[in-house]
mmCIF file of C-alpha atoms in Angstrom:
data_model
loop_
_atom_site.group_PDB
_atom_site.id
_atom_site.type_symbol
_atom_site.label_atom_id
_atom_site.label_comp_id
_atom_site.label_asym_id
_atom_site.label_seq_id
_atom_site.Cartn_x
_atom_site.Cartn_y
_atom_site.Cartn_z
ATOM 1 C CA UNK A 933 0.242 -12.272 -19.355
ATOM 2 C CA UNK A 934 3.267 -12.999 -17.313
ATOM 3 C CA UNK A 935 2.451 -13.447 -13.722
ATOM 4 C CA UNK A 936 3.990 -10.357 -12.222
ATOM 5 C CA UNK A 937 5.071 -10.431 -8.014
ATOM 6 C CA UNK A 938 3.975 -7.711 -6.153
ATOM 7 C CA UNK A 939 5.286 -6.530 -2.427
ATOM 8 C CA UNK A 940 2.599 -6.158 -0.294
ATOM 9 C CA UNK A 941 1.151 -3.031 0.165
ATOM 10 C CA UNK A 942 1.175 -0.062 3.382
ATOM 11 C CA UNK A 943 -2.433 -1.209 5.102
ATOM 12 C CA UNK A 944 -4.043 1.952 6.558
ATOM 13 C CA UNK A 945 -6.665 1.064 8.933
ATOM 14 C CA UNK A 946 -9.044 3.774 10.607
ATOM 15 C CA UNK A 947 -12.248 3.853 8.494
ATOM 16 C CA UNK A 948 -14.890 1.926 9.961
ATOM 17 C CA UNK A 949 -16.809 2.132 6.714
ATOM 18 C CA UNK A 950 -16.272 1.721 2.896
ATOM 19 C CA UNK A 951 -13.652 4.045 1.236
ATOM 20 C CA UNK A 952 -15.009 5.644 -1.383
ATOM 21 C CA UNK A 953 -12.666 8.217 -2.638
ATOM 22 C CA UNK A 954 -8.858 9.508 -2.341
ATOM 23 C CA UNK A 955 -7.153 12.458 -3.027
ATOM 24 C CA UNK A 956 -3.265 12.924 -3.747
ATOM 25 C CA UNK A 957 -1.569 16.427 -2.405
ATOM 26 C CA UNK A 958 1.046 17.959 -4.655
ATOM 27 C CA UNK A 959 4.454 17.388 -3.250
ATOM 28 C CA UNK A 960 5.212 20.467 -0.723
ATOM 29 C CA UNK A 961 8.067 21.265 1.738
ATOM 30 C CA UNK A 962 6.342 18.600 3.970
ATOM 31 C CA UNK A 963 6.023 15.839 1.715
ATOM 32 C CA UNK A 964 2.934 14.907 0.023
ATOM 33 C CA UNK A 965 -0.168 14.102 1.850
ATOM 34 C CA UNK A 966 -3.415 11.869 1.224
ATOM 35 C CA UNK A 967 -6.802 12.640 1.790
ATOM 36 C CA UNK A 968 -9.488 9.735 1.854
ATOM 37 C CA UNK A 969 -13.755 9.423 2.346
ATOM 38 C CA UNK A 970 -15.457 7.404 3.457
ATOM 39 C CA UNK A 971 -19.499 6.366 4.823
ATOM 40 C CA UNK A 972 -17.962 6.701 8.247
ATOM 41 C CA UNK A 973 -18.501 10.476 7.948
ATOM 42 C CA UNK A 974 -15.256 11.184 9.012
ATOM 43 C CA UNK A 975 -12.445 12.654 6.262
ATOM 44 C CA UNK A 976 -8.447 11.229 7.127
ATOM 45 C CA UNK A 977 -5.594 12.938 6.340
ATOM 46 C CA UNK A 978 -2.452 10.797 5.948
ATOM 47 C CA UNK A 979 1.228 11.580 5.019
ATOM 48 C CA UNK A 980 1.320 10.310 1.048
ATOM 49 C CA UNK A 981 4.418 8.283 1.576
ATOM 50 C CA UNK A 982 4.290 6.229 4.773
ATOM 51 C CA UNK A 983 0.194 6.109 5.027
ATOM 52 C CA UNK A 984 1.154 7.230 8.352
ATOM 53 C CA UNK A 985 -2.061 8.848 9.978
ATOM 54 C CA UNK A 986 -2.344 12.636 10.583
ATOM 55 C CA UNK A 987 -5.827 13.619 11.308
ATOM 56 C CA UNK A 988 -9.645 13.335 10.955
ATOM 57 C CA UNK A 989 -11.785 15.883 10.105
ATOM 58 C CA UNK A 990 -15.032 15.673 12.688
ATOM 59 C CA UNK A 991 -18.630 17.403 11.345
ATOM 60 C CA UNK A 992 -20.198 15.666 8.794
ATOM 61 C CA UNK A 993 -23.137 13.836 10.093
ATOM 62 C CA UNK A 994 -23.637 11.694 6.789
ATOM 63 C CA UNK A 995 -21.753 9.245 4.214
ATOM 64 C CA UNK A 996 -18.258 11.539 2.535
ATOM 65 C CA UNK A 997 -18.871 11.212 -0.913
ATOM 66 C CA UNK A 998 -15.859 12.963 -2.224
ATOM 67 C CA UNK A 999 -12.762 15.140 -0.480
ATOM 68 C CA UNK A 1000 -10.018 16.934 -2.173
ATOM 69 C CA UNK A 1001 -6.639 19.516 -0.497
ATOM 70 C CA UNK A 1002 -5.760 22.382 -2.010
ATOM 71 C CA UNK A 1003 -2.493 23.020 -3.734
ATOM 72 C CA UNK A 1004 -0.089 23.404 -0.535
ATOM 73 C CA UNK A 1005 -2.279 20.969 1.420
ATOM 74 C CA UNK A 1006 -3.231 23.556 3.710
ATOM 75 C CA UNK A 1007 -6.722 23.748 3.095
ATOM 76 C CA UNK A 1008 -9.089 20.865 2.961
ATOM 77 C CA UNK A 1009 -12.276 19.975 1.352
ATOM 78 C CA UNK A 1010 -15.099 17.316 1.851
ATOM 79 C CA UNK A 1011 -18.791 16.410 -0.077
ATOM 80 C CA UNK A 1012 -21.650 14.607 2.229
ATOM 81 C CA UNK A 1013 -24.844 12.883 2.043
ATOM 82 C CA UNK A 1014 -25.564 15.617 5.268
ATOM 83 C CA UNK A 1015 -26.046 17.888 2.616
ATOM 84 C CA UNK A 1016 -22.864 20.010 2.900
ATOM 85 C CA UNK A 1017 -19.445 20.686 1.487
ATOM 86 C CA UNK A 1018 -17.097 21.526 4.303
ATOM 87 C CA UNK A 1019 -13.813 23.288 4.344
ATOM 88 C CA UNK A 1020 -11.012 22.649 6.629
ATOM 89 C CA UNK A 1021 -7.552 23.743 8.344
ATOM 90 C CA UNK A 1022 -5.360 20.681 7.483
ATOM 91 C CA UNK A 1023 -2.877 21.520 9.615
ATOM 92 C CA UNK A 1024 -5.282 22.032 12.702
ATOM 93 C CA UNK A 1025 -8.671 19.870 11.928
ATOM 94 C CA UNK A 1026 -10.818 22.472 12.715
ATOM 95 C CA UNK A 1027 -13.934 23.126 10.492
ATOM 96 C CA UNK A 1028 -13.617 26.517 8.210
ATOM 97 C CA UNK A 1029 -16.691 26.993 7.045
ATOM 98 C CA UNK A 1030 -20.062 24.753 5.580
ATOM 99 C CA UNK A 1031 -21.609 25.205 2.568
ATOM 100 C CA UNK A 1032 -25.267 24.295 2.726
ATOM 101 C CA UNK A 1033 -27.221 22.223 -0.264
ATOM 102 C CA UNK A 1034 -29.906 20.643 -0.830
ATOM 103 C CA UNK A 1035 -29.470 17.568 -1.422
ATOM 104 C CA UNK A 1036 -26.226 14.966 -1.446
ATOM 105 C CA UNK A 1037 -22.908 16.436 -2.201
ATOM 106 C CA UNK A 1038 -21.096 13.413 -4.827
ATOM 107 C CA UNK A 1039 -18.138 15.736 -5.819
ATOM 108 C CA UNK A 1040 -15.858 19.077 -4.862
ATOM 109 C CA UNK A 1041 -12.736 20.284 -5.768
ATOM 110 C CA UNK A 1042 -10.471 23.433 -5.467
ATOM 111 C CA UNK A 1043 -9.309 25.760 -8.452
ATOM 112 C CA UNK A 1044 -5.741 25.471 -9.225
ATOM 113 C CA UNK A 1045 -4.952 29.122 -7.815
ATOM 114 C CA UNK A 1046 -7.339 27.583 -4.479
ATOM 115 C CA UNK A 1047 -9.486 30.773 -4.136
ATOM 116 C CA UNK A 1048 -12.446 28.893 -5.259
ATOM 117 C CA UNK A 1049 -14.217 25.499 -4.456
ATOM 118 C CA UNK A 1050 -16.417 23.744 -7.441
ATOM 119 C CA UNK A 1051 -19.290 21.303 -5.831
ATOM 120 C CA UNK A 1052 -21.667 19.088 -7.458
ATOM 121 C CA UNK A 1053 -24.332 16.553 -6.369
ATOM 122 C CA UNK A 1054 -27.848 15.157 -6.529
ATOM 123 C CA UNK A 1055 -29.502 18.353 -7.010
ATOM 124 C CA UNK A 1056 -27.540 18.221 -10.714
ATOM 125 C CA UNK A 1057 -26.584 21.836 -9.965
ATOM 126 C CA UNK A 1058 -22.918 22.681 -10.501
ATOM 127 C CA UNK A 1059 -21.727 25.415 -7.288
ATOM 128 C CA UNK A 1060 -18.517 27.651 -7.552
ATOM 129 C CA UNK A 1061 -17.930 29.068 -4.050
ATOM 130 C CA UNK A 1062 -15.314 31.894 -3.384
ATOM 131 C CA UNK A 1063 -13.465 30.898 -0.807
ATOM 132 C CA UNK A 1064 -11.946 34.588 -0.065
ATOM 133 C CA UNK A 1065 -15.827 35.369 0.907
ATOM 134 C CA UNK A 1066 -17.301 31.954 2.244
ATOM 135 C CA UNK A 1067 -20.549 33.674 2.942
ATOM 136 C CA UNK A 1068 -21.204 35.149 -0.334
ATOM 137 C CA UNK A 1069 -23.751 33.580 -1.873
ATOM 138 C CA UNK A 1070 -21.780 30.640 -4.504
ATOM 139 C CA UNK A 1071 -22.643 30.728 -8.746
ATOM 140 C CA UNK A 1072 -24.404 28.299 -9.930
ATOM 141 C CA UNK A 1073 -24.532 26.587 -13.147
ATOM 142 C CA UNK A 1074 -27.555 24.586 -13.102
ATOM 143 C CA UNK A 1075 -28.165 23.082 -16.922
ATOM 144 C CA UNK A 1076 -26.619 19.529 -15.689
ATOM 145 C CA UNK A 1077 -28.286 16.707 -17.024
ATOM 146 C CA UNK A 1078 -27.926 14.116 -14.709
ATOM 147 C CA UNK A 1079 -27.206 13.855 -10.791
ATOM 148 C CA UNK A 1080 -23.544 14.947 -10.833
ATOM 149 C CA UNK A 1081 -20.588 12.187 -10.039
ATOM 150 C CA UNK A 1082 -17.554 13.754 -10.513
ATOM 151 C CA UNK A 1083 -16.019 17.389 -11.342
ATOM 152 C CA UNK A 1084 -12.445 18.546 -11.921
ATOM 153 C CA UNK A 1085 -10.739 22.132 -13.486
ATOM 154 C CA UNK A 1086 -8.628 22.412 -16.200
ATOM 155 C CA UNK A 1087 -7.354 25.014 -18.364
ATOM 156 C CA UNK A 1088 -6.292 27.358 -15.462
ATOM 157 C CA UNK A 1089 -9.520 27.373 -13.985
ATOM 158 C CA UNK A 1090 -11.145 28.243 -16.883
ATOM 159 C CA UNK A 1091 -13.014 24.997 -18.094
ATOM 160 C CA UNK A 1092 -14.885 22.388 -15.455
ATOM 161 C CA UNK A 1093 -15.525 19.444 -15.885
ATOM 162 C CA UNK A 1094 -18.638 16.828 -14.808
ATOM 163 C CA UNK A 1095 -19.783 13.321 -15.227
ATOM 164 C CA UNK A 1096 -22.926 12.304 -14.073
ATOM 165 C CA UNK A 1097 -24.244 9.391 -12.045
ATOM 166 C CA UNK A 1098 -27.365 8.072 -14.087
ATOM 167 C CA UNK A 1099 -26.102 8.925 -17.446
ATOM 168 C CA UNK A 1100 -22.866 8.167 -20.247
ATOM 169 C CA UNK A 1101 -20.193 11.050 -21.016
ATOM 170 C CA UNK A 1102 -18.504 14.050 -19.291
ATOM 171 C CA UNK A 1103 -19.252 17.084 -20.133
ATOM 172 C CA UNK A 1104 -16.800 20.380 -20.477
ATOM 173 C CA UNK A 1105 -18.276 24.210 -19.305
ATOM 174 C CA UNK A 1106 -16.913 27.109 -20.347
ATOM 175 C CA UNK A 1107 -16.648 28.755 -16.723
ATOM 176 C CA UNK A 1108 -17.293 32.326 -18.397
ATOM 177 C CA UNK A 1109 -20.296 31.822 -20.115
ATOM 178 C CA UNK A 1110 -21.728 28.429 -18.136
ATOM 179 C CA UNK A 1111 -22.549 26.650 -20.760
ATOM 180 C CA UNK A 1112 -21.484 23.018 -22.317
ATOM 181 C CA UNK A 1113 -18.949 23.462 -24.692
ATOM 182 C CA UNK A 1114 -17.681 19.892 -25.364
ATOM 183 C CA UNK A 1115 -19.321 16.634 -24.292
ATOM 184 C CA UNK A 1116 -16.916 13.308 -24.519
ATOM 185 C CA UNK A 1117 -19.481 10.391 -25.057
ATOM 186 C CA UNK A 1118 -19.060 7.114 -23.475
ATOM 187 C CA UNK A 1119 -21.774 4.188 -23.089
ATOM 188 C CA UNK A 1120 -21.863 3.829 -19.537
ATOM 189 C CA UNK A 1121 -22.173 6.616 -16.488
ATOM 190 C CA UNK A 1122 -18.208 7.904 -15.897
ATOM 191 C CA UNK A 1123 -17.354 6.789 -12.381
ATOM 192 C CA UNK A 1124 -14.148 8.364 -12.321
ATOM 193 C CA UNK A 1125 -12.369 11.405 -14.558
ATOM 194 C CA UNK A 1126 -8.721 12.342 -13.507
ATOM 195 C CA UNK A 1127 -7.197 15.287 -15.565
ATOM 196 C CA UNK A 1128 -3.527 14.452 -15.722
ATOM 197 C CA UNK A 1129 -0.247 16.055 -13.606
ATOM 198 C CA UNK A 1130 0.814 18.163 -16.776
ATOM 199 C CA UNK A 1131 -2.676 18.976 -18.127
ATOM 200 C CA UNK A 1132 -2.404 16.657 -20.790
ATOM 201 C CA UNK A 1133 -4.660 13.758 -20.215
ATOM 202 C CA UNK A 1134 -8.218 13.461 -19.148
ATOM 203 C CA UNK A 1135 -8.861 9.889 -17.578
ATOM 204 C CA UNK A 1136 -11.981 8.263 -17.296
ATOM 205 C CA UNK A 1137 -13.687 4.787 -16.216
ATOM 206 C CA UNK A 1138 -17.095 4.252 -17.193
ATOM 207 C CA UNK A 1139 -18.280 0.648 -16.946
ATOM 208 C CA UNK A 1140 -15.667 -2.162 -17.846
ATOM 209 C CA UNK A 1141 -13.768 0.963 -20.448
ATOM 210 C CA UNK A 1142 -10.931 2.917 -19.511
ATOM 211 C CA UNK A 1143 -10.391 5.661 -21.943
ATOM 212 C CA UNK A 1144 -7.711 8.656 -22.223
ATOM 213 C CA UNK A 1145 -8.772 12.161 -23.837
ATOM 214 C CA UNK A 1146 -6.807 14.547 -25.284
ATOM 215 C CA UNK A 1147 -7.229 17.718 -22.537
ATOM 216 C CA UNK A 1148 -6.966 20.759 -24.647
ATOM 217 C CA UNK A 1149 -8.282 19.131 -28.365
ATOM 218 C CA UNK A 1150 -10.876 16.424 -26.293
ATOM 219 C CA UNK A 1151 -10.395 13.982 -29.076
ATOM 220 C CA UNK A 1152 -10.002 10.463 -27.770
ATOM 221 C CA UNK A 1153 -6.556 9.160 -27.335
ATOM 222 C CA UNK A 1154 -6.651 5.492 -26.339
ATOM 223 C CA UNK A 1155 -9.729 3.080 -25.187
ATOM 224 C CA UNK A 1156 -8.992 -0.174 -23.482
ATOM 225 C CA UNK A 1157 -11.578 -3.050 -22.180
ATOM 226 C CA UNK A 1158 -11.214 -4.155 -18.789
ATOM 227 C CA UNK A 1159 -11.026 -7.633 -17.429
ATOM 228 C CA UNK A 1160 -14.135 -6.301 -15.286
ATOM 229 C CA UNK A 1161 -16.327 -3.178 -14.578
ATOM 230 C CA UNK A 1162 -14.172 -0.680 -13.009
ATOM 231 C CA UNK A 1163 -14.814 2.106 -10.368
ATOM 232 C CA UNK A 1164 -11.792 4.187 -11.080
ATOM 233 C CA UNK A 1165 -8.651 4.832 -12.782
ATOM 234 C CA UNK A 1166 -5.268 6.479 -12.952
ATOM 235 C CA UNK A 1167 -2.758 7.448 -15.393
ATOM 236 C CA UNK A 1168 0.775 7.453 -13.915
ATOM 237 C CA UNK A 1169 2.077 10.943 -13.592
ATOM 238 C CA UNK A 1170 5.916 11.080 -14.194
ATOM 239 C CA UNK A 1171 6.403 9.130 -17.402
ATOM 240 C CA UNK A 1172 2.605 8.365 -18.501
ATOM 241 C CA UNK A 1173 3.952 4.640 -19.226
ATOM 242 C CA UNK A 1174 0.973 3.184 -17.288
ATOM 243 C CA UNK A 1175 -2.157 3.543 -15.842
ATOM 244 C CA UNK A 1176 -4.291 1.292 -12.864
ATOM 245 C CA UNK A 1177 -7.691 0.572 -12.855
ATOM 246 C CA UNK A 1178 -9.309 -1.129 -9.929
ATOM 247 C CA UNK A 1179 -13.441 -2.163 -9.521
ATOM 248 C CA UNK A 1180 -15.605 -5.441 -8.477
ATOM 249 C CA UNK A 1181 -13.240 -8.137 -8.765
ATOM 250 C CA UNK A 1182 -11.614 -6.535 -5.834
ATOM 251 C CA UNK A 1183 -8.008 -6.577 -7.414
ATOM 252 C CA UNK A 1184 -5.897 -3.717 -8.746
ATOM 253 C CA UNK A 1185 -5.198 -3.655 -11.960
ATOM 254 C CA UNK A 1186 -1.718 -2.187 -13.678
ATOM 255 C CA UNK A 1187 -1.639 -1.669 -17.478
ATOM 256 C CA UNK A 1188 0.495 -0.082 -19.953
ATOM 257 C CA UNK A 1189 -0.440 3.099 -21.340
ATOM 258 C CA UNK A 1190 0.427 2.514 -24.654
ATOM 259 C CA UNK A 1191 -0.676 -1.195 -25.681
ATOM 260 C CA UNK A 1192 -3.185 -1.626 -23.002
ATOM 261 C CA UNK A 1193 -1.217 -4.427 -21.514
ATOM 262 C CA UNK A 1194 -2.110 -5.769 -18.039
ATOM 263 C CA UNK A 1195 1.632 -5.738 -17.032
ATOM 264 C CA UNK A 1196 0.987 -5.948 -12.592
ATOM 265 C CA UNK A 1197 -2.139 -7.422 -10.775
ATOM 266 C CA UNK A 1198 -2.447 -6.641 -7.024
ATOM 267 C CA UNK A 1199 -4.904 -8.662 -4.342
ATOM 268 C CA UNK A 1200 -4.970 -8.205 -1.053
ATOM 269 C CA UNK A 1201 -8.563 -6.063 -1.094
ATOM 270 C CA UNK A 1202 -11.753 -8.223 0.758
ATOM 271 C CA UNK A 1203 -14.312 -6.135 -1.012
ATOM 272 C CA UNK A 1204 -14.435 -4.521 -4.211
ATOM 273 C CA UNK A 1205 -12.407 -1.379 -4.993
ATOM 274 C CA UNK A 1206 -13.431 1.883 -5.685
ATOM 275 C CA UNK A 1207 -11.268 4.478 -5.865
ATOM 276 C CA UNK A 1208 -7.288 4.319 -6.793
ATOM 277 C CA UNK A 1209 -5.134 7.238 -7.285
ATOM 278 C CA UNK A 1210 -1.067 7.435 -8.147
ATOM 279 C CA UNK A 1211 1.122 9.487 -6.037
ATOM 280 C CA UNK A 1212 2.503 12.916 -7.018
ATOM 281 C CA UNK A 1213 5.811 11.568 -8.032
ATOM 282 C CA UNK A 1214 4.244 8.136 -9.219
ATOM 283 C CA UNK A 1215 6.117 6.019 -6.747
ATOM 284 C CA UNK A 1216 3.324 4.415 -5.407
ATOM 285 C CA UNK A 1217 -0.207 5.044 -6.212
ATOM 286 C CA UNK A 1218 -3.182 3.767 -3.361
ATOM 287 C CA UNK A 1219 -6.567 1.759 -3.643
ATOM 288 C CA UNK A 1220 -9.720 2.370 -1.456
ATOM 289 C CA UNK A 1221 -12.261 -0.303 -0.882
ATOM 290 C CA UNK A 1222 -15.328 -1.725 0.383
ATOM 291 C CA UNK A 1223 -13.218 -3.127 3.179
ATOM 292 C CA UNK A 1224 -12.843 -0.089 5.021
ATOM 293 C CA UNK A 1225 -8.826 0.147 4.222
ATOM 294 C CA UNK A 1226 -6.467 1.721 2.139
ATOM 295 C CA UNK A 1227 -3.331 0.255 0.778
ATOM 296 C CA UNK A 1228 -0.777 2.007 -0.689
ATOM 297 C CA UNK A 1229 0.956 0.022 -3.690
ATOM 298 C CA UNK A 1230 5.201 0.417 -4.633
ATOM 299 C CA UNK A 1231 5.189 0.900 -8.337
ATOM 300 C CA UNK A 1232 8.580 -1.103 -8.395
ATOM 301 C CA UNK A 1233 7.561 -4.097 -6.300
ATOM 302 C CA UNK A 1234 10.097 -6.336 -4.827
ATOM 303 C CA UNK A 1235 10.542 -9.832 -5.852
ATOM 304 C CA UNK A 1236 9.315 -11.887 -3.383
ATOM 305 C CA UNK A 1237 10.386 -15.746 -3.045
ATOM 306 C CA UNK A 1238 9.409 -18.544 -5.610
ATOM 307 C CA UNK A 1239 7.508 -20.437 -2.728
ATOM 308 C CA UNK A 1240 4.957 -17.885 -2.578
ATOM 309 C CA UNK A 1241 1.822 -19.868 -3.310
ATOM 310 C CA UNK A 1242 -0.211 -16.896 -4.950
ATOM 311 C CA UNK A 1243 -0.568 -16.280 -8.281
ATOM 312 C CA UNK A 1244 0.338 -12.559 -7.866
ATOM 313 C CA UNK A 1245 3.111 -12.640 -4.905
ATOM 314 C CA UNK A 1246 0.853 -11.783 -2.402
ATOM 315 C CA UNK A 1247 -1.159 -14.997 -0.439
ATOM 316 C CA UNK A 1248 -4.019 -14.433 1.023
ATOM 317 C CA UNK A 1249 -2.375 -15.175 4.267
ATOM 318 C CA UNK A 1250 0.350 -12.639 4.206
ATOM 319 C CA UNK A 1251 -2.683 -9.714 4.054
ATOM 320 C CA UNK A 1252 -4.083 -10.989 6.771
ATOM 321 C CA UNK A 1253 -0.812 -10.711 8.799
ATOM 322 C CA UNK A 1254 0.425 -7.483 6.955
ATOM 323 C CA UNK A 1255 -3.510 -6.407 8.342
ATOM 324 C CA UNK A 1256 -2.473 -7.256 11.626
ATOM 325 C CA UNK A 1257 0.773 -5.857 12.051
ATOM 326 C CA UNK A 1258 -0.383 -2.466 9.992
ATOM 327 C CA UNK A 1259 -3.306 -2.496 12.573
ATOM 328 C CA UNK A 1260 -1.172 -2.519 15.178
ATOM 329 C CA UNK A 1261 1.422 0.000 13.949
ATOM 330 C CA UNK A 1262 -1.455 2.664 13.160
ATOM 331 C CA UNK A 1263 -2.835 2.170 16.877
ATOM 332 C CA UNK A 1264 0.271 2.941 17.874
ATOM 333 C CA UNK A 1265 1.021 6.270 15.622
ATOM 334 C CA UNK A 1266 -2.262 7.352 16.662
ATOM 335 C CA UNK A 1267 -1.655 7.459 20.304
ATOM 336 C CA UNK A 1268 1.805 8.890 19.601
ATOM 337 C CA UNK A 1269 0.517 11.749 17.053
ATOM 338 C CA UNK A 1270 -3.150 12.571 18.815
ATOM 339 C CA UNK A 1271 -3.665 16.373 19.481
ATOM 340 C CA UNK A 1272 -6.024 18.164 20.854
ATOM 341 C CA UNK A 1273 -9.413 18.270 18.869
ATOM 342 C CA UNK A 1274 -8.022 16.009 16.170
ATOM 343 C CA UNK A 1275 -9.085 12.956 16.607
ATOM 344 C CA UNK A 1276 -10.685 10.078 16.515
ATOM 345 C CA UNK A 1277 -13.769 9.153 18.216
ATOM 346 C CA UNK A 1278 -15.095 5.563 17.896
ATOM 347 C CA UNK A 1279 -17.941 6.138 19.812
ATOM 348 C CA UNK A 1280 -19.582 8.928 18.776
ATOM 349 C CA UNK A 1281 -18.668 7.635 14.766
ATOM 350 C CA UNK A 1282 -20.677 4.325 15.620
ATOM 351 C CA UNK A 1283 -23.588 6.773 16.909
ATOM 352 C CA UNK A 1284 -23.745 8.364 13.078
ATOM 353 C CA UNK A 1285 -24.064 5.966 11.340
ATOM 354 C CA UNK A 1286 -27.347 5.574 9.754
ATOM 355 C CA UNK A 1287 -28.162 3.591 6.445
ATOM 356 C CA UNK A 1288 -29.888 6.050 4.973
ATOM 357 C CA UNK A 1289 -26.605 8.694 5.262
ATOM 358 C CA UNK A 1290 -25.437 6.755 2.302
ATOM 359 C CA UNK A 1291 -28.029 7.311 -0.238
#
């Protein structure tokens, strides 16, 4: 492979813990906005184009698994190890309404038309809440095989979808009758499943195997090896040219969609990655990691000069200093954009934290 440059990426500093999963907003009148969780127990909201920070979301008293916004980023959603799934006012921070479990919350996520919120977690016990009566008691689809990962919708809210944690495939439910009606096998536990922008494309890592599904047959549609065992993956929205893949080698991977091709490679992570996600419009996509940060990635990167040392256009050096500067700018928006109740509170986040939160 060519050695590709890459610009270096938007740092976003404000998680004090690992990063463990990100959520793109559809574009709305405001822009588009980005969602992350972390182990810190404490949800960020970000505008999707700058990384520029909005807001946390303060309640959880245990590792965010997962976190999600609703259609008009309006709403917001977030999975724990405290045993909840909270919902929240994006535009205001404040906490709508928790949903009790019993055990850790891996993975929520709203129905397309937002009136309902899927959870899924430890207790391998699939939950559909109505979000029109938050009180109501939530159905339950409870013939899961496995400790559940990750869950999406498809089909206009009439098929969900689940991996598990401890074993291979992902299994489709027919939401009207609850039961399994497809199951796409794979050898290793899915990590990450993305259904695509236009519904055509279900994307999934499992292990060091990134494979593409057909959405409304669920035949398989490509499978590619990885250089290395992957957390997560995403297929580029706008064209569907290419896809990125990032894991434990800590880089971020960029491959075409339709040869498999690494065509882009981008370091600048100090800890593996486990979570990447492309923007709404596919300009840029972002990368979560074990460092605590997120960086958000140009899809057309800049050539940078020939006397750049690094094999990928980005020294280690100049992500230290991008770290520093980024730092420094997000200290600064922070002051500028605090409001009242929305906001960050070092102090009582180092109190949380507990080992054991992260299960």
């Amino acid at each position: 492979m060519d050695k590709k440059k890459a610009a270096a990426p938007l740092v976003c500093h404000g998680h004090s813990r690992p990063v463990v999963d990100l959520f793109y907003s559809p574009v709305t009148p405001d822009g588009f906005f980005l969602i992350s969780a972390s182990k810190d127990s404490t949800p960020m909201l970000r505008n999707g184009e700058t990384g520029d920070w909005v807001g946390t979301f303060e309640g959880h008293k245990g590792a965010v698994w997962s976190c999600c916004l609703d259609v008009n980023a309006l709403r917001a959603a977030s999975g724990s190890a405290d045993f909840t799934a909270k919902l929240w006012d994006a535009l205001t921070g404040d906490e709508l309404h928790s949903f009790e479990h019993k055990h850790i919350v891996r993975a929520c996520a709203f129905s397309e038309d937002t009136h309902l919120l899927l959870t899924g977690g430890v207790e391998k016990i699939l939950r559909i809440f109505d979000l029109n009566r938050p009180d109501a008691p939530p159905r339950e689809v409870d013939k899961s095989p496995g400790s559940v990962r990750t869950v999406a919708w498809l089909h206009s809210d009439q098929t969900i979808l689940s991996s598990c944690s401890d074993i291979g495939g992902v299994r489709l439910w027919d939401l009207r009758s609850g039961n399994i009606v497809q199951t796409l096998e794979t050898k290793s536990p899915v990590t990450s499943a993305e259904v695509s922008q236009d519904g055509r494309y279900i994307t999934t890592a499992d292990g060091s195997t990134v494979k593409f599904w057909d959405a409304n047959h669920f035949g398989l549609v490509k499978s590619y090896d990885m250089p290395c065992n992957v957390e997560s993956a995403s297929l580029e929205p706008k064209f569907g040219n290419k896809f990125i893949a990032g894991g434990e080698d800590l880089w971020v991977h960029v491959f075409d969609f339709h040869t498999g091709e690494e065509i882009g490679c981008n370091k600048g992570h100090h800890g593996p990655v486990h979570c990447v996600r492309f923007s709404p419009g596919g300009e840029s996509y972002a990368s979560g990691s074990e460092d605590g940060t997120i960086r958000i990635w140009q899809t057309g990167p800049l050539p940078l000069s020939e006397n750049d040392a690094s094999t990928n256009g980005v020294t280690e050096k100049s992500n230290v200093a991008a770290d520093e500067v980024a730092h420094k700018n997000v200290a600064a928006d922070e002051v500028a954009h605090k409001i009242e109740d929305f906001h960050i509170d070092k102090e009582e986040k180092a109190g949380e934290k507990e080992d054991a939160a992260d299960a």
